[in-house]
Coordinates of C-alpha atoms in Angstrom, one line a residue:
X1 CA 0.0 0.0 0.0
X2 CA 1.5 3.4 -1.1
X3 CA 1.1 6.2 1.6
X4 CA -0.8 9.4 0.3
X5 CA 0.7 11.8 -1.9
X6 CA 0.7 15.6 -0.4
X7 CA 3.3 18.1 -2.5
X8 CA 3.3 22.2 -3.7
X9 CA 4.5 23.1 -7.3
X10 CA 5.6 26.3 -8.1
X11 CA 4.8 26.7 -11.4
X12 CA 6.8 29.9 -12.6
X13 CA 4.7 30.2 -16.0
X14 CA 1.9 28.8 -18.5
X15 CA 4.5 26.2 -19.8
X16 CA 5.4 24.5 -16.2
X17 CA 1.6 24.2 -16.3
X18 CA 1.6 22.0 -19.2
X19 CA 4.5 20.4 -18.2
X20 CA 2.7 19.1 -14.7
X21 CA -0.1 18.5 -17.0
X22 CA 2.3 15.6 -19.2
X23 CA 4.1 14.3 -15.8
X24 CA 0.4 13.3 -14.8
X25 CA -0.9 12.4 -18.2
X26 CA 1.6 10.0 -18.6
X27 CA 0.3 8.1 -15.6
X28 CA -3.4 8.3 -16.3
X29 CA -5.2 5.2 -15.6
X30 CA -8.5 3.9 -16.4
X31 CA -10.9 4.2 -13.4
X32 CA -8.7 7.4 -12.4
X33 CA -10.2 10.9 -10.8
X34 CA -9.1 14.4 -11.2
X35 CA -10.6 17.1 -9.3
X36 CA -9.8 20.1 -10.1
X37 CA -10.1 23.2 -7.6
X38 CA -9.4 26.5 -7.8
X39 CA -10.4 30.3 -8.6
X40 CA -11.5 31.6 -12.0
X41 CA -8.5 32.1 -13.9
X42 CA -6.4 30.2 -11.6
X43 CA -5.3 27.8 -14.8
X44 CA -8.1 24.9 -14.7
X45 CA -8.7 25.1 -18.1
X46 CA -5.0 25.3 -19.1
X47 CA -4.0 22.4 -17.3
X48 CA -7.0 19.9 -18.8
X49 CA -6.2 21.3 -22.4
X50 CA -2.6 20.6 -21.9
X51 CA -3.3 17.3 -20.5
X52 CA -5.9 15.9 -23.0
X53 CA -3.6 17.4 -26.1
X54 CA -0.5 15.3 -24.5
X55 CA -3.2 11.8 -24.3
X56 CA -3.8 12.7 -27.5
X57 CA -0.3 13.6 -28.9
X58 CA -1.9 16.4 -30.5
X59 CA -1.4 20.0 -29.9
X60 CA -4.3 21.1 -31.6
X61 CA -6.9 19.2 -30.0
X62 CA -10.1 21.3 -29.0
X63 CA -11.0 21.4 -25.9
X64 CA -14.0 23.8 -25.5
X65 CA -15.0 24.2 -21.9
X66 CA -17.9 21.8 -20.4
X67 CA -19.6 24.7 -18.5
X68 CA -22.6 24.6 -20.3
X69 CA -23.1 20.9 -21.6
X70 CA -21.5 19.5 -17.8
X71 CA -19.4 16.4 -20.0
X72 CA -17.6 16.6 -22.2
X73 CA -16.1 13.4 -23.6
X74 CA -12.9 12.3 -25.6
X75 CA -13.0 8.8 -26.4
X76 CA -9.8 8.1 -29.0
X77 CA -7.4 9.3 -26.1
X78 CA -4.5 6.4 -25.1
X79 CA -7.0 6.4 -22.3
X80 CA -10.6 7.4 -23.1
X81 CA -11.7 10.7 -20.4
X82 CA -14.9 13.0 -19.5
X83 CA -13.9 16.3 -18.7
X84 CA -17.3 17.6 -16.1
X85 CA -18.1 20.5 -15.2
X86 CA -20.2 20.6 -12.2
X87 CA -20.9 23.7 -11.6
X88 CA -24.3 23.9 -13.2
X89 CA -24.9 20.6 -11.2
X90 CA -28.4 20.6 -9.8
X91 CA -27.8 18.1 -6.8
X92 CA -25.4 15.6 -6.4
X93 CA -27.5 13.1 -7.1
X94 CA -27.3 14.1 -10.5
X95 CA -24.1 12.5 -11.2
X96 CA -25.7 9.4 -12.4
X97 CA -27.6 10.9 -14.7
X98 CA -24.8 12.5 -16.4
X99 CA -22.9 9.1 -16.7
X100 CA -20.2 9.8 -14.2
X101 CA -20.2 6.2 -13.1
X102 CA -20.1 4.5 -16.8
X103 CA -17.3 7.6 -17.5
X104 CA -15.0 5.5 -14.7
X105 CA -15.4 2.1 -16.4
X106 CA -14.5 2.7 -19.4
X107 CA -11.5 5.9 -18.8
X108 CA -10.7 8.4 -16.6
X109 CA -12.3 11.5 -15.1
X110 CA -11.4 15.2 -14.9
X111 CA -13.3 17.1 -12.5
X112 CA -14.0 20.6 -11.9
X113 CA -16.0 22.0 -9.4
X114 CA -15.9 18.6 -7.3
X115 CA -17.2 20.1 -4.4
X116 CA -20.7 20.1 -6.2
X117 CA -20.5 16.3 -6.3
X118 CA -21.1 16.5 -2.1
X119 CA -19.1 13.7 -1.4
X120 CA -20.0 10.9 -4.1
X121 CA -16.9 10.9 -5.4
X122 CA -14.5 7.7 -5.3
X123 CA -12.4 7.7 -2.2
X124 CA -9.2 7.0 -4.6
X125 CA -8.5 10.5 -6.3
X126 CA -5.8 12.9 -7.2
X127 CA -7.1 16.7 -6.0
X128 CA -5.1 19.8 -7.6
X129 CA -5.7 23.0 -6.1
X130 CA -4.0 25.9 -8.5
X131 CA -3.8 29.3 -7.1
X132 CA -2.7 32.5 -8.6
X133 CA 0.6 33.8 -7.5
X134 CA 1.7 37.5 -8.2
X135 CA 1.6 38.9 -11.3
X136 CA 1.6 37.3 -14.7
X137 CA 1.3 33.3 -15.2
X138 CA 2.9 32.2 -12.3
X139 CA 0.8 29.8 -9.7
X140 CA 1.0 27.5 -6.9
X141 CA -0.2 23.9 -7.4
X142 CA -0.8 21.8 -4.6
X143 CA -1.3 17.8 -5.0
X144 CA -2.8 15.5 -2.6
X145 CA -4.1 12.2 -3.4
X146 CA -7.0 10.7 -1.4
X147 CA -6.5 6.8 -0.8
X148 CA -4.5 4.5 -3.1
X149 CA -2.9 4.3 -5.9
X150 CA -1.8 8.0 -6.9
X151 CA 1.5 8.5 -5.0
X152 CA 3.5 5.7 -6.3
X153 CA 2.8 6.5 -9.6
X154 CA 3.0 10.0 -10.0
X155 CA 6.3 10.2 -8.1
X156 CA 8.2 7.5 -10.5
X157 CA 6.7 10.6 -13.5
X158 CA 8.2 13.3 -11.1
X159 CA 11.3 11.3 -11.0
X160 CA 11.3 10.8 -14.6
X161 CA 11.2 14.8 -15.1
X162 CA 14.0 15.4 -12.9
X163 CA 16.1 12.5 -15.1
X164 CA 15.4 15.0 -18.3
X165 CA 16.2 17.9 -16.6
X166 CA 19.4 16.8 -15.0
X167 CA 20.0 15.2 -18.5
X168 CA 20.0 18.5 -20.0
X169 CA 16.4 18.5 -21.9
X170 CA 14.5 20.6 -19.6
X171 CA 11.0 21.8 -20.9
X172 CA 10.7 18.7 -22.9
X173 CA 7.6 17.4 -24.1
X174 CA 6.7 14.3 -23.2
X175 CA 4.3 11.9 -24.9
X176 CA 3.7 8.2 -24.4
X177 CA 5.1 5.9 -27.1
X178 CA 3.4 2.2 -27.7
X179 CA 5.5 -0.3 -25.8
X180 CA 6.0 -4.1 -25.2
X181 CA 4.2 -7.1 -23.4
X182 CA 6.3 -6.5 -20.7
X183 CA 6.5 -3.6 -17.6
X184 CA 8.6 -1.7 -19.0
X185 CA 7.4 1.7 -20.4
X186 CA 8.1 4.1 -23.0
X187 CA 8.0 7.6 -24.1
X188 CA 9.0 9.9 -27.2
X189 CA 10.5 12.9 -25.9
X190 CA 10.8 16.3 -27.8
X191 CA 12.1 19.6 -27.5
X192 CA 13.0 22.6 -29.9
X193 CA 13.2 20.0 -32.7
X194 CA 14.6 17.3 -31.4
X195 CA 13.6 14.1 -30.5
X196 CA 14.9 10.8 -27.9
X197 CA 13.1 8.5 -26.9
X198 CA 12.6 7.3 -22.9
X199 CA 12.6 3.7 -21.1
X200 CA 11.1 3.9 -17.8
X201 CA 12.3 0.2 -16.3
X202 CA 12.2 0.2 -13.0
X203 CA 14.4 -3.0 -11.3
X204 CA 11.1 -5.8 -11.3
X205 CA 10.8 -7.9 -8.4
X206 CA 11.4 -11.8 -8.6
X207 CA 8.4 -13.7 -9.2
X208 CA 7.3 -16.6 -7.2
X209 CA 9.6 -19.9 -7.1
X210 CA 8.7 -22.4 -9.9
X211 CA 11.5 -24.2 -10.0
X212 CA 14.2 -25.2 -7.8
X213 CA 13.4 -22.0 -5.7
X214 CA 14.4 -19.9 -8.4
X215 CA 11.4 -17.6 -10.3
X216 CA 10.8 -17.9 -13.4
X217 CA 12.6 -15.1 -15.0
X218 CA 16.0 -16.0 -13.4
X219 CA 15.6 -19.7 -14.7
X220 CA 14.6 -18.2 -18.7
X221 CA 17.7 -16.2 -17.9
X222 CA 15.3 -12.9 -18.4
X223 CA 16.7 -9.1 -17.7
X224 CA 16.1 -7.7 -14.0
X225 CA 17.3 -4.2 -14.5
X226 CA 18.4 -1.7 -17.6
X227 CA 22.0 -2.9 -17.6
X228 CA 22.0 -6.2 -20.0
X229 CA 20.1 -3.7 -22.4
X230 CA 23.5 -1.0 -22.1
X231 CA 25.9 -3.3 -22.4
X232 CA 24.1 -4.8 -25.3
X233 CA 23.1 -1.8 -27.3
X234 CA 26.7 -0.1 -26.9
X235 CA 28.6 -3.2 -28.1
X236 CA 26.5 -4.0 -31.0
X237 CA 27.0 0.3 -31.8
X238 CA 30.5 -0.5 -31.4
X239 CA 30.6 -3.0 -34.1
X240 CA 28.7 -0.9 -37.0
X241 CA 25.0 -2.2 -36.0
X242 CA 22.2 -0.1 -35.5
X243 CA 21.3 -0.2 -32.1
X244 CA 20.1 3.3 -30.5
X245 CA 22.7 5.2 -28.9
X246 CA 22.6 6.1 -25.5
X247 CA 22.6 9.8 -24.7
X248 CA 21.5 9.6 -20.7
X249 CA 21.3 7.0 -17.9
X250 CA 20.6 5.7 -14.2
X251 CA 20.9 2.2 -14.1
X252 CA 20.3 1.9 -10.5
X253 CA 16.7 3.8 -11.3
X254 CA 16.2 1.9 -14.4
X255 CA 15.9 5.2 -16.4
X256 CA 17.7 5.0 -20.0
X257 CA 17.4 7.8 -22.9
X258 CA 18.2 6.8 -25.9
X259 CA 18.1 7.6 -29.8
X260 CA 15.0 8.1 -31.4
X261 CA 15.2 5.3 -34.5
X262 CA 11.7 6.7 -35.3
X263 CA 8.3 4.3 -36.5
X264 CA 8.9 3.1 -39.7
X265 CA 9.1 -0.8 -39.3
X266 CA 9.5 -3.7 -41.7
X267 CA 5.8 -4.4 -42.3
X268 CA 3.4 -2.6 -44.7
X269 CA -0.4 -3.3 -44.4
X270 CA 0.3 -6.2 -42.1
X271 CA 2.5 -7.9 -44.7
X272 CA 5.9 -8.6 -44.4
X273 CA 8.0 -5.9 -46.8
X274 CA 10.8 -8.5 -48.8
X275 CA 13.7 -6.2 -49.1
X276 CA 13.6 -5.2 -45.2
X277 CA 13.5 -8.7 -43.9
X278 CA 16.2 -9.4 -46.1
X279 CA 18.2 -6.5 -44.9
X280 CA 17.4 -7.8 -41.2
X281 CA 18.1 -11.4 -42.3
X282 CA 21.6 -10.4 -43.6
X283 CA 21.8 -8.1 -40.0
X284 CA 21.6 -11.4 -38.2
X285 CA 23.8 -13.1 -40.9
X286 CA 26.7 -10.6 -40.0
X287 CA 25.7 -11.1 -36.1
X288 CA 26.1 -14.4 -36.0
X289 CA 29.9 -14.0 -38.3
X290 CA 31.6 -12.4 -35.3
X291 CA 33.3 -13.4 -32.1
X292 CA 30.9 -11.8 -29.1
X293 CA 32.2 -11.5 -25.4
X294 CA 30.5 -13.2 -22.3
X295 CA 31.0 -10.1 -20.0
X296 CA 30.6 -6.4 -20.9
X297 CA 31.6 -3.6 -19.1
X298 CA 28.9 -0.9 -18.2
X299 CA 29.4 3.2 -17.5
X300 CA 29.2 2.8 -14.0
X301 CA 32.0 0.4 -14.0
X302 CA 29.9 -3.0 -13.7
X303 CA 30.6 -5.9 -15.1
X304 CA 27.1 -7.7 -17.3
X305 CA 28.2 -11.6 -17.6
X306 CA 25.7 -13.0 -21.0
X307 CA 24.5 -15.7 -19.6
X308 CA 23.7 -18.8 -21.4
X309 CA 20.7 -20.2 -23.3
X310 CA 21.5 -23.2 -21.6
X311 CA 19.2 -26.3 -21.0
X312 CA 17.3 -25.0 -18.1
X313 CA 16.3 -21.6 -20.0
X314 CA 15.1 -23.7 -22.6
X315 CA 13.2 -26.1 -21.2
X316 CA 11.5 -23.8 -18.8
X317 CA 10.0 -21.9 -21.8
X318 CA 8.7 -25.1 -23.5
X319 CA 7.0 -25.6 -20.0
X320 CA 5.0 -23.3 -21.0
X321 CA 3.0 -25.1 -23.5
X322 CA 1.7 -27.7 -21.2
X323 CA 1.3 -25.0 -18.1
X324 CA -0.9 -22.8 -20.5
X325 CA -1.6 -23.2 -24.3
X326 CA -3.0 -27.2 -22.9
X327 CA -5.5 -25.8 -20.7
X328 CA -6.4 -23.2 -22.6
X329 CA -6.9 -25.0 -26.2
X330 CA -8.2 -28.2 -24.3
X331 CA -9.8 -27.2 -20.7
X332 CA -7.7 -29.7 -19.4
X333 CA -4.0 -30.4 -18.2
X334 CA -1.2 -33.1 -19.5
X335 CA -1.3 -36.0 -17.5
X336 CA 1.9 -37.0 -15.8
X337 CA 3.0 -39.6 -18.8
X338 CA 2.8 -37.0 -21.8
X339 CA 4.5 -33.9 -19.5
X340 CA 7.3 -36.8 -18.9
X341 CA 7.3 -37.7 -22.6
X342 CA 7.2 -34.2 -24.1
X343 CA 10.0 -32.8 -21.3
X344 CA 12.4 -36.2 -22.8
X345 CA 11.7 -35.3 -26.5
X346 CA 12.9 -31.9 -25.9
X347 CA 15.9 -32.8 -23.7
X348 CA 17.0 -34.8 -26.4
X349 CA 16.9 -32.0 -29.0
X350 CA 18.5 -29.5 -26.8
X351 CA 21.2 -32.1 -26.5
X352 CA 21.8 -32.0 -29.9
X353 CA 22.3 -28.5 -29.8
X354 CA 25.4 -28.8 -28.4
X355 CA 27.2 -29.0 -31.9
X356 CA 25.0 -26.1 -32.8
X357 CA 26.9 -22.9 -33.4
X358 CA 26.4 -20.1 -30.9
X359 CA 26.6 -16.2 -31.0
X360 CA 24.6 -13.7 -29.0
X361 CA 21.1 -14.5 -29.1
X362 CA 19.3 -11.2 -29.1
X363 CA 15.9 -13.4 -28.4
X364 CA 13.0 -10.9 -30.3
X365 CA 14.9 -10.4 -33.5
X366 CA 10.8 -9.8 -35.2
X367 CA 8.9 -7.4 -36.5
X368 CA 7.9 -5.1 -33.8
X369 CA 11.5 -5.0 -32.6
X370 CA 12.9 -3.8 -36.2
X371 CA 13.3 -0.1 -37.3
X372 CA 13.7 0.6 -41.0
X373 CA 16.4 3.2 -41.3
X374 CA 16.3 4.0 -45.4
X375 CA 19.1 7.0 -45.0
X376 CA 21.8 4.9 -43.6
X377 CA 23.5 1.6 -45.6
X378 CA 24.2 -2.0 -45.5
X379 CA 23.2 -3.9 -42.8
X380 CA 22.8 -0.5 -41.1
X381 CA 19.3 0.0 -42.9
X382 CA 17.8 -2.4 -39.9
X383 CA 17.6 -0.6 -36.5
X384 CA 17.4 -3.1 -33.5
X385 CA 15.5 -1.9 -30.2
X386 CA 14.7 -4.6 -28.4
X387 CA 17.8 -6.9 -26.6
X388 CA 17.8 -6.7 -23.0
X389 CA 17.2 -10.5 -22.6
X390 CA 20.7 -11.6 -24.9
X391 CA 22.0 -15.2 -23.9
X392 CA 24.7 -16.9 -25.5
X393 CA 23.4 -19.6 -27.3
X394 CA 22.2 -21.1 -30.9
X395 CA 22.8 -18.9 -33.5
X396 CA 19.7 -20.4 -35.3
X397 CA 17.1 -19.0 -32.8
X398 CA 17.3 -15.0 -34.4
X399 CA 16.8 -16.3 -37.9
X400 CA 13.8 -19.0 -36.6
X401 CA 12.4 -15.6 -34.7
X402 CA 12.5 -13.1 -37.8
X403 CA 11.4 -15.6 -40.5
X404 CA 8.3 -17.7 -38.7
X405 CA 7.5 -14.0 -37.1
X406 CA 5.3 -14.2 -34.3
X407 CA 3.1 -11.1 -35.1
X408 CA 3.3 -11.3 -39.3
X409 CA 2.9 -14.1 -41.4
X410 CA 6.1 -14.8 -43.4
X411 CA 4.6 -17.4 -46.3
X412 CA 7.0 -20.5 -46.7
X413 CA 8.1 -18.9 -50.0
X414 CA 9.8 -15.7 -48.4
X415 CA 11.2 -18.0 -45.3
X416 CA 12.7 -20.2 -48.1
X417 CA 14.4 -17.5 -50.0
X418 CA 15.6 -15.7 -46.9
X419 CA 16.9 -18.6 -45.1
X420 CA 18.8 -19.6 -48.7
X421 CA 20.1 -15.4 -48.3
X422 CA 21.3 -16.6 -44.6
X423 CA 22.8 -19.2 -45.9
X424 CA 25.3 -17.9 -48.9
X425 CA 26.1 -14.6 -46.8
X426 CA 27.0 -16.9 -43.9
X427 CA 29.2 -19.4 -46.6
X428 CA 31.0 -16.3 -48.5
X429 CA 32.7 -15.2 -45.1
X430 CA 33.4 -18.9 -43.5
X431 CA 33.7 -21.7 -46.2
X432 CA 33.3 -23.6 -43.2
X433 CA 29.9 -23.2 -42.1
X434 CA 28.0 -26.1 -41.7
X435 CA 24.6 -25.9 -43.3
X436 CA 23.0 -29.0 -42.2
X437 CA 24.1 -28.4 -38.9
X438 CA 22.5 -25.1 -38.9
X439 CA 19.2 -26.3 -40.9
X440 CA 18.7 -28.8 -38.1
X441 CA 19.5 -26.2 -35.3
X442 CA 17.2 -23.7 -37.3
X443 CA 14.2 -25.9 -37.2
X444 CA 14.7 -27.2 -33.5
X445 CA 14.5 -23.6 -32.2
X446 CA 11.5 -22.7 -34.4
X447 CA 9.5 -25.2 -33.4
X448 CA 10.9 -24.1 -29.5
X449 CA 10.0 -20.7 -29.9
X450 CA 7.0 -21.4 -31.6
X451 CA 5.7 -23.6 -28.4
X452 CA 7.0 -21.1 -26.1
X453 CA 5.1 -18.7 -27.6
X454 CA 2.0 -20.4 -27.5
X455 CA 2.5 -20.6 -24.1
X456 CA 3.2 -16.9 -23.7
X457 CA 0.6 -15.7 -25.5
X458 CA -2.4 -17.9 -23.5
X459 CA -0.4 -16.8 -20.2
X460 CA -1.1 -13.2 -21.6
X461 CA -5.0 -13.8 -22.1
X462 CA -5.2 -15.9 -19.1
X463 CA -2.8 -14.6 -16.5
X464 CA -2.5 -10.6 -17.3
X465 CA -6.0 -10.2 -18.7
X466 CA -4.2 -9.1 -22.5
X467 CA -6.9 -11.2 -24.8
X468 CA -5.3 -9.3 -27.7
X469 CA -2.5 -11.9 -27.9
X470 CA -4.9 -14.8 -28.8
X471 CA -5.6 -13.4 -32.8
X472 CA -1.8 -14.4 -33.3
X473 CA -2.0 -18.0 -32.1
X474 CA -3.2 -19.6 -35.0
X475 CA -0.4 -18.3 -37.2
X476 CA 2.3 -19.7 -34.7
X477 CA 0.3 -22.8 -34.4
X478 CA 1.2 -23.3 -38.6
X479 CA 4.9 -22.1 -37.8
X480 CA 5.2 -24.9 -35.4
X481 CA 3.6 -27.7 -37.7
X482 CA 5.9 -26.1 -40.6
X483 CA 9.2 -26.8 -38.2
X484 CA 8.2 -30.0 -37.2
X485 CA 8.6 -31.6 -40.6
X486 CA 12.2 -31.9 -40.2
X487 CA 13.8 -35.3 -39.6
X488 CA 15.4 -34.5 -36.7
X489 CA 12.2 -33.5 -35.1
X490 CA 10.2 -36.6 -35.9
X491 CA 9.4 -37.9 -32.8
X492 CA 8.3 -34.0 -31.2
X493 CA 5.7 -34.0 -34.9
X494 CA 4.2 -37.5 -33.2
X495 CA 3.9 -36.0 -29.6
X496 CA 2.5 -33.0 -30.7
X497 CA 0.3 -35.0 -33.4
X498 CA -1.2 -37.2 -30.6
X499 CA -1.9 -34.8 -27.8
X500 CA -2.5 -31.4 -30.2
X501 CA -3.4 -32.1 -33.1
X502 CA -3.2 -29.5 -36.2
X503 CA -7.0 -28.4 -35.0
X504 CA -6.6 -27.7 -31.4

């Protein structure tokens, strides 16, 4: 439980309005209550501008004033809000005629003139007093939050303002940029024409045990903090790839700015684009050429050891399968036998892998991850943003993860012709490379990723309430089937055949 929030903001001017405005739209939740208080003219209706324009990301929004028609509602907002007025407000009791309670399920709340409501308001709220102070523009903005849920969060935004100031971009404007399936949070940040973007990743807690005591993301070998992303990011910069470059950090807050690679991916009306993919398949191609160290120094003087993709890592993510994508495709779990079976097939393969060649594994080399950069050359065309979670381990797993991509189908055509791209850019600089060996290493972790991820994405409908997820399962479902027709992976096709067939 977070204990209330109770602060004064002098706000020297109509722009450190806006700017408190951003720290708290950032944070906005759904179910969430402003209420505004304060004189006429005290800077109300410059503060809810400011704040809806930064949900929007659009500095033109209008905002007219609710005075007259009490709501006023904004529905394509990153989170949907009804700005009330309730001064014209007849009786408390009103409130339910003007929707305020069907407002909170769906978005949040701005309030002003809360003390109309008489009390009816939620016990969790945010209330901002603004008062004028002297001449001109400046007030006085005092924040208290009323029960839970405020304090923590708006203190990690206060926190990240002070990282931009102290970081040299005060004044910035800040505005939230789409991020992952995991906590981590982003934001594009911009100021007198240029532009960075911001990870807010805040050390996570270990989960429960499942395992040999150990949580989950300890066993899968998963990042804890922002330093496996530095170390990372500045060695593949170091060696000519395009990985953002680091202009600000606090790795003990989890704060990183970074270069803005900008949107422009490798998909075009939810279609793979060829020529990118094939840029990011010879990216990997060149990856996978060079000799990569185990331990990276960081700024701060640290030492990040890669750790391996070892058997553990790998078989806890197949776990997955039978923990989640079972009971959700079939209502009902493995029995003891086939769990024993299925864990033994796998074993074997990752055996195997043992004459596999290894490299960095960057472990999301897809789609969402990739940033098409058409001004730069080479390899260098394919920006890379998402690495925190690098192991050392089978060089095949990159290439399994960009050409059966999880969110985009990639018809067996284009994954033919890019794997046969891999495979002559990887021959012309080793005459040694071993094709076979890698074919068989290139279908053993498509098929693991592929069960993984049908493991992740039920966990994600199930588990984190993210439903979202489900559309791609089908897709990776006919990834899987596609891997398993390898020889090598004969006896995983029967398993998977018997107690999932193509259907389920």
């Amino acid at each position: 439980m977070s204990a209330p929030l109770s602060l004064t903001r002098d706000l020297a001017d109509e722009a450190a309005t806006i700017r408190l405005a951003e720290d708290i739209a950032m944070v906005l939740a759904p179910g969430d209550v402003i209420a505004l208080e304060g004189d006429l003219g005290a800077g109300k209706t410059t503060f809810s501008r400011a704040l809806l324009r930064a949900l929007a990301d659009d500095a033109f929004l209008e905002v007219p004033s609710p005075t007259f028609t009490i709501a006023q509602s904004y529905e394509a907002l990153r989170v949907p809000v009804v700005h009330f007025d309730l001064y014209r407000l007849g009786s408390a009791e009103e409130l339910d005629e003007i929707g305020f309670d069907d407002a909170l399920e769906i978005g949040a709340a701005l309030i002003e003139w809360p003390d109309r409501a008489d009390g009816l308001l939620p016990a969790d709220r945010l209330i901002l007093s603004l008062e004028i102070v002297g001449a001109g523009d400046a007030r006085r903005a005092t924040l208290t939050s009323v029960g839970e849920g405020w304090a923590e969060r708006l203190s990690r935004s206060f926190a990240l303002r002070a990282f931009l100031d102290e970081a040299g971009w005060t004044g910035a404007e800040r505005r939230h940029l789409q991020g992952d399936a995991s906590t981590r949070s982003y934001e594009r940040i911009r100021r007198d024409g240029e532009h960075a973007v911001l990870m807010n990743a805040p050390r996570r807690p270990d989960g429960p045990p499942v395992a040999d005591g150990k949580p989950y993301s300890q066993i899968a070998r998963l990042a804890e903090d922002v330093r496996p992303f530095v170390a990372i990011g500045e060695t593949l910069r170091a060696n000519g790839f395009s990985a953002p470059e680091l202009f600000a950090h606090d790795l003990d807050a989890g704060l990183l700015l970074l270069e803005d690679l900008g949107g422009e991916g490798v998909v075009e009306e939810g279609a793979p684009i060829a020529e990118r993919y094939g840029v990011a398949t010879d990216v990997l191609a060149d990856i996978h050429g060079l000799d990569w160290p185990d331990s990276v120094p960081l700024p701060d003087g640290s030492i990040h050891h890669v750790p391996p993709y070892d058997e553990a890592a790998l078989t806890i993510e197949v776990r997955l399968l039978a923990d989640w994508y079972v009971p959700h495709m079939t209502g009902g779990e493995l029995d003891g036998a086939a769990l024993d079976e299925f864990l033994a097939l796998w074993r074997e393969r990752f055996d195997a892998l043992d004459q596999a060649e290894k490299s960095w594994v960057l472990r999301d080399c897809h789609s969402p991850n990739l940033i098409w950069l058409p001004e730069r050359e080479g390899p260098a065309r394919i920006g890379l943003i998402d690495y925190q979670d690098a192991v050392i381990g089978p060089a095949a797993y990159d290439l399994a993860s960009l050409l059966q991509d999880a969110r985009v189908t990639v018809p067996p055509e284009l994954e033919q012709v890019l794997f046969a791209r891999y495979l002559e850019r990887r021959r012309a600089a080793d005459t040694d490379f071993d094709r076979d060996t890698f074919a068989a290493a290139y279908a053993t972790m498509a098929a693991q990723r592929a069960t993984k991820v049908l493991g992740i994405f039920a966990r994600l409908n199930h588990r984190d309430g993210k439903p979202v997820y489900l559309a791609h399962i089908p897709r990776v479902r006919d990834y899987l089937y596609r891997s398993l027709t390898h020889p090598v992976l004969s006896g995983l096709k029967l398993w998977y055949e018997s107690h999932l067939p193509t259907g389920s």
